[in-house]
Amino acid sequence: LAACIGTQFDLETLAIIYEHHQKDTLNHLWLAIEEGLLLPLDDHYKQLEELETGQVIAYFKFQHDRVQQAAYSLIAEVDKKAIHLQIGRLLLANTPEAALKDHLFDLVNQLNEGRDLITESTEKQKLIELNLAAGQKAKSSSAYQPAKQYLNTSLALLDKDSWQTQYELTKTIYEEVAETAYLCTEFEKTVRLVDIVLQNAKTVLDKVKVYEVQIQAYTA
């Protein structure tokens, strides 16, 4: 489970997806820590009471990327998507709304890994919105390639008739994808997306954002 998070993880997140208290989770990691497969990044793991109350967070990393990859390879290929989806669901269910922004990338990455298994429309809708939020957050930090991936995922998850059924959301996603394509110097894609918005926009004001993107793309 730790390997599913990445080469570095914190005990609080691992305890959530392991569905055990942090103390029990730490006990079950102890052999790997003693053998040097996992390395503590601080001394917080020694402060058990503070860990359980959330006063401190203990961070660990795998001794090497290869160790993390080896642990990850122990999961059967057919089970990986389901495990990532379960991790994403647990993180989402256990993350307060106020803290969602701080853990956004972690939980969206997990849900995206298992998105092919999502069949329920409300969960799919939530994932569209989370990918949009993650894309916007990445773009605002000038991380344009990750932003492109998140936004393209939200675009791919939209229903075919989304311009009719979810106009505002669809327009926003297309605007964001078009702007990110421009920022990634994918100008032909930018123009193509702008044209789609211009064809579906209901008012002149709804076209303003993509006209701005189009001007920037032509200037570049």
GROMACS .gro file of C-alpha atoms in nm:
model
  220
    1LEU     CA    1   0.000   0.000   0.000
    2ALA     CA    2   0.287   0.237   0.078
    3ALA     CA    3   0.434   0.158  -0.264
    4CYS     CA    4   0.103   0.262  -0.424
    5ILE     CA    5   0.150   0.610  -0.274
    6GLY     CA    6   0.503   0.652  -0.413
    7THR     CA    7   0.866   0.655  -0.310
    8GLN     CA    8   0.780   0.888  -0.020
    9PHE     CA    9   0.473   0.873   0.203
   10ASP     CA   10   0.342   0.985   0.539
   11LEU     CA   11   0.214   0.758   0.813
   12GLU     CA   12  -0.122   0.937   0.843
   13THR     CA   13  -0.212   0.873   0.477
   14LEU     CA   14  -0.090   0.515   0.493
   15ALA     CA   15  -0.296   0.451   0.808
   16ILE     CA   16  -0.608   0.581   0.631
   17ILE     CA   17  -0.569   0.348   0.333
   18TYR     CA   18  -0.454   0.058   0.552
   19GLU     CA   19  -0.761   0.123   0.771
   20HIS     CA   20  -0.565   0.087   1.096
   21HIS     CA   21  -0.454   0.329   1.367
   22GLN     CA   22  -0.118   0.494   1.305
   23LYS     CA   23   0.037   0.301   1.596
   24ASP     CA   24  -0.068  -0.036   1.445
   25THR     CA   25   0.040   0.075   1.099
   26LEU     CA   26   0.383   0.169   1.235
   27ASN     CA   27   0.414  -0.168   1.413
   28HIS     CA   28   0.341  -0.347   1.087
   29LEU     CA   29   0.608  -0.140   0.909
   30TRP     CA   30   0.867  -0.195   1.180
   31LEU     CA   31   1.049  -0.491   1.025
   32ALA     CA   32   1.093  -0.302   0.698
   33ILE     CA   33   1.226  -0.001   0.894
   34GLU     CA   34   1.469  -0.219   1.094
   35GLU     CA   35   1.597  -0.379   0.774
   36GLY     CA   36   1.651  -0.037   0.616
   37LEU     CA   37   1.399  -0.085   0.337
   38LEU     CA   38   1.206   0.217   0.471
   39LEU     CA   39   1.383   0.525   0.605
   40PRO     CA   40   1.220   0.773   0.848
   41LEU     CA   41   1.259   1.133   0.727
   42ASP     CA   42   1.213   1.273   1.079
   43ASP     CA   43   1.176   1.161   1.441
   44HIS     CA   44   0.800   1.216   1.450
   45TYR     CA   45   0.727   0.843   1.432
   46LYS     CA   46   0.855   0.821   1.792
   47GLN     CA   47   0.584   1.063   1.913
   48LEU     CA   48   0.290   0.823   1.913
   49GLU     CA   49   0.044   1.038   2.109
   50GLU     CA   50   0.111   1.343   1.892
   51LEU     CA   51   0.072   1.131   1.579
   52GLU     CA   52  -0.274   1.007   1.677
   53THR     CA   53  -0.396   1.360   1.755
   54GLY     CA   54  -0.259   1.500   1.430
   55GLN     CA   55  -0.011   1.735   1.600
   56VAL     CA   56   0.277   1.590   1.400
   57ILE     CA   57   0.305   1.391   1.076
   58ALA     CA   58   0.569   1.120   1.029
   59TYR     CA   59   0.727   1.091   0.685
   60PHE     CA   60   0.908   0.792   0.538
   61LYS     CA   61   1.070   0.706   0.209
   62PHE     CA   62   1.172   0.383   0.043
   63GLN     CA   63   1.545   0.319   0.062
   64HIS     CA   64   1.557   0.333  -0.320
   65ASP     CA   65   1.313   0.371  -0.610
   66ARG     CA   66   1.384   0.008  -0.700
   67VAL     CA   67   1.269  -0.105  -0.355
   68GLN     CA   68   0.941   0.082  -0.401
   69GLN     CA   69   0.901  -0.067  -0.749
   70ALA     CA   70   0.973  -0.416  -0.615
   71ALA     CA   71   0.709  -0.375  -0.343
   72TYR     CA   72   0.461  -0.242  -0.601
   73SER     CA   73   0.529  -0.537  -0.833
   74LEU     CA   74   0.409  -0.775  -0.558
   75ILE     CA   75   0.053  -0.658  -0.637
   76ALA     CA   76  -0.104  -0.865  -0.914
   77GLU     CA   77  -0.149  -0.655  -1.229
   78VAL     CA   78  -0.523  -0.730  -1.240
   79ASP     CA   79  -0.566  -0.591  -0.886
   80LYS     CA   80  -0.375  -0.264  -0.923
   81LYS     CA   81  -0.658  -0.049  -1.060
   82ALA     CA   82  -0.899  -0.169  -0.793
   83ILE     CA   83  -0.646  -0.100  -0.515
   84HIS     CA   84  -0.571   0.250  -0.643
   85LEU     CA   85  -0.944   0.322  -0.670
   86GLN     CA   86  -1.002   0.199  -0.314
   87ILE     CA   87  -0.712   0.414  -0.190
   88GLY     CA   88  -0.855   0.719  -0.368
   89ARG     CA   89  -1.199   0.658  -0.221
   90LEU     CA   90  -1.062   0.620   0.131
   91LEU     CA   91  -0.852   0.936   0.100
   92LEU     CA   92  -1.149   1.132  -0.031
   93ALA     CA   93  -1.381   1.002   0.242
   94ASN     CA   94  -1.127   1.082   0.517
   95THR     CA   95  -1.011   1.422   0.396
   96PRO     CA   96  -1.208   1.718   0.539
   97GLU     CA   97  -1.328   1.971   0.280
   98ALA     CA   98  -1.096   2.236   0.428
   99ALA     CA   99  -0.791   2.011   0.378
  100LEU     CA  100  -0.889   1.885   0.033
  101LYS     CA  101  -0.675   2.137  -0.155
  102ASP     CA  102  -0.360   2.024   0.030
  103HIS     CA  103  -0.415   1.655  -0.059
  104LEU     CA  104  -0.571   1.713  -0.400
  105PHE     CA  105  -0.295   1.568  -0.619
  106ASP     CA  106  -0.250   1.257  -0.402
  107LEU     CA  107  -0.614   1.152  -0.407
  108VAL     CA  108  -0.678   1.249  -0.772
  109ASN     CA  109  -0.374   1.047  -0.882
  110GLN     CA  110  -0.509   0.740  -0.702
  111LEU     CA  111  -0.862   0.778  -0.841
  112ASN     CA  112  -0.729   0.834  -1.193
  113GLU     CA  113  -0.534   0.508  -1.177
  114GLY     CA  114  -0.861   0.324  -1.113
  115ARG     CA  115  -1.100   0.542  -1.314
  116ASP     CA  116  -1.179   0.267  -1.566
  117LEU     CA  117  -1.360   0.081  -1.287
  118ILE     CA  118  -1.588   0.374  -1.198
  119THR     CA  119  -1.941   0.310  -1.319
  120GLU     CA  120  -2.152   0.527  -1.087
  121SER     CA  121  -2.237   0.865  -1.244
  122THR     CA  122  -2.203   1.070  -0.923
  123GLU     CA  123  -1.855   0.934  -0.857
  124LYS     CA  124  -1.757   1.000  -1.218
  125GLN     CA  125  -1.891   1.354  -1.186
  126LYS     CA  126  -1.685   1.408  -0.870
  127LEU     CA  127  -1.372   1.284  -1.047
  128ILE     CA  128  -1.431   1.527  -1.335
  129GLU     CA  129  -1.450   1.815  -1.086
  130LEU     CA  130  -1.144   1.695  -0.891
  131ASN     CA  131  -0.935   1.668  -1.209
  132LEU     CA  132  -1.046   2.016  -1.310
  133ALA     CA  133  -0.944   2.153  -0.968
  134ALA     CA  134  -0.611   1.967  -0.981
  135GLY     CA  135  -0.545   2.098  -1.332
  136GLN     CA  136  -0.620   2.455  -1.229
  137LYS     CA  137  -0.398   2.423  -0.921
  138ALA     CA  138  -0.109   2.279  -1.125
  139LYS     CA  139  -0.151   2.550  -1.392
  140SER     CA  140  -0.143   2.827  -1.132
  141SER     CA  141   0.193   2.686  -1.014
  142SER     CA  142   0.325   2.686  -1.374
  143ALA     CA  143   0.332   2.302  -1.374
  144TYR     CA  144   0.184   2.292  -1.723
  145GLN     CA  145   0.249   1.928  -1.815
  146PRO     CA  146   0.075   1.784  -1.504
  147ALA     CA  147  -0.201   2.043  -1.552
  148LYS     CA  148  -0.249   1.918  -1.909
  149GLN     CA  149  -0.283   1.558  -1.788
  150TYR     CA  150  -0.542   1.640  -1.521
  151LEU     CA  151  -0.746   1.862  -1.752
  152ASN     CA  152  -0.734   1.614  -2.040
  153THR     CA  153  -0.864   1.349  -1.800
  154SER     CA  154  -1.156   1.570  -1.696
  155LEU     CA  155  -1.229   1.635  -2.065
  156ALA     CA  156  -1.218   1.264  -2.150
  157LEU     CA  157  -1.460   1.181  -1.868
  158LEU     CA  158  -1.729   1.422  -1.993
  159ASP     CA  159  -2.039   1.268  -2.151
  160LYS     CA  160  -2.084   1.318  -2.525
  161ASP     CA  161  -2.384   1.543  -2.469
  162SER     CA  162  -2.221   1.743  -2.188
  163TRP     CA  163  -2.260   2.073  -2.377
  164GLN     CA  164  -2.635   2.021  -2.342
  165THR     CA  165  -2.645   1.866  -1.994
  166GLN     CA  166  -2.355   2.042  -1.814
  167TYR     CA  167  -2.294   2.357  -2.009
  168GLU     CA  168  -2.098   2.567  -1.755
  169LEU     CA  169  -1.873   2.282  -1.642
  170THR     CA  170  -1.803   2.174  -2.000
  171LYS     CA  171  -1.724   2.529  -2.109
  172THR     CA  172  -1.486   2.578  -1.816
  173ILE     CA  173  -1.302   2.252  -1.888
  174TYR     CA  174  -1.263   2.333  -2.258
  175GLU     CA  175  -1.137   2.683  -2.172
  176GLU     CA  176  -0.882   2.542  -1.928
  177VAL     CA  177  -0.766   2.268  -2.169
  178ALA     CA  178  -0.732   2.524  -2.450
  179GLU     CA  179  -0.526   2.761  -2.235
  180THR     CA  180  -0.303   2.479  -2.108
  181ALA     CA  181  -0.248   2.356  -2.464
  182TYR     CA  182  -0.133   2.709  -2.552
  183LEU     CA  183   0.098   2.717  -2.248
  184CYS     CA  184   0.245   2.383  -2.363
  185THR     CA  185   0.295   2.537  -2.712
  186GLU     CA  186   0.040   2.299  -2.869
  187PHE     CA  187  -0.105   2.573  -3.087
  188GLU     CA  188  -0.299   2.356  -3.334
  189LYS     CA  189  -0.477   2.186  -3.045
  190THR     CA  190  -0.549   2.528  -2.890
  191VAL     CA  191  -0.717   2.651  -3.209
  192ARG     CA  192  -0.919   2.328  -3.240
  193LEU     CA  193  -1.048   2.356  -2.881
  194VAL     CA  194  -1.123   2.726  -2.920
  195ASP     CA  195  -1.333   2.647  -3.228
  196ILE     CA  196  -1.535   2.390  -3.032
  197VAL     CA  197  -1.614   2.648  -2.762
  198LEU     CA  198  -1.707   2.912  -3.020
  199GLN     CA  199  -1.945   2.663  -3.186
  200ASN     CA  200  -2.116   2.576  -2.858
  201ALA     CA  201  -2.106   2.903  -2.664
  202LYS     CA  202  -2.451   3.047  -2.595
  203THR     CA  203  -2.357   3.415  -2.566
  204VAL     CA  204  -2.089   3.658  -2.680
  205LEU     CA  205  -1.965   3.686  -2.320
  206ASP     CA  206  -1.920   3.309  -2.308
  207LYS     CA  207  -1.672   3.342  -2.596
  208VAL     CA  208  -1.450   3.605  -2.434
  209LYS     CA  209  -1.221   3.368  -2.242
  210VAL     CA  210  -1.130   3.158  -2.548
  211TYR     CA  211  -1.084   3.468  -2.763
  212GLU     CA  212  -0.821   3.579  -2.509
  213VAL     CA  213  -0.653   3.239  -2.535
  214GLN     CA  214  -0.669   3.256  -2.916
  215ILE     CA  215  -0.504   3.601  -2.915
  216GLN     CA  216  -0.225   3.471  -2.689
  217ALA     CA  217  -0.173   3.167  -2.911
  218TYR     CA  218  -0.157   3.376  -3.230
  219THR     CA  219   0.083   3.621  -3.061
  220ALA     CA  220   0.310   3.333  -2.958
   0.00000   0.00000   0.00000
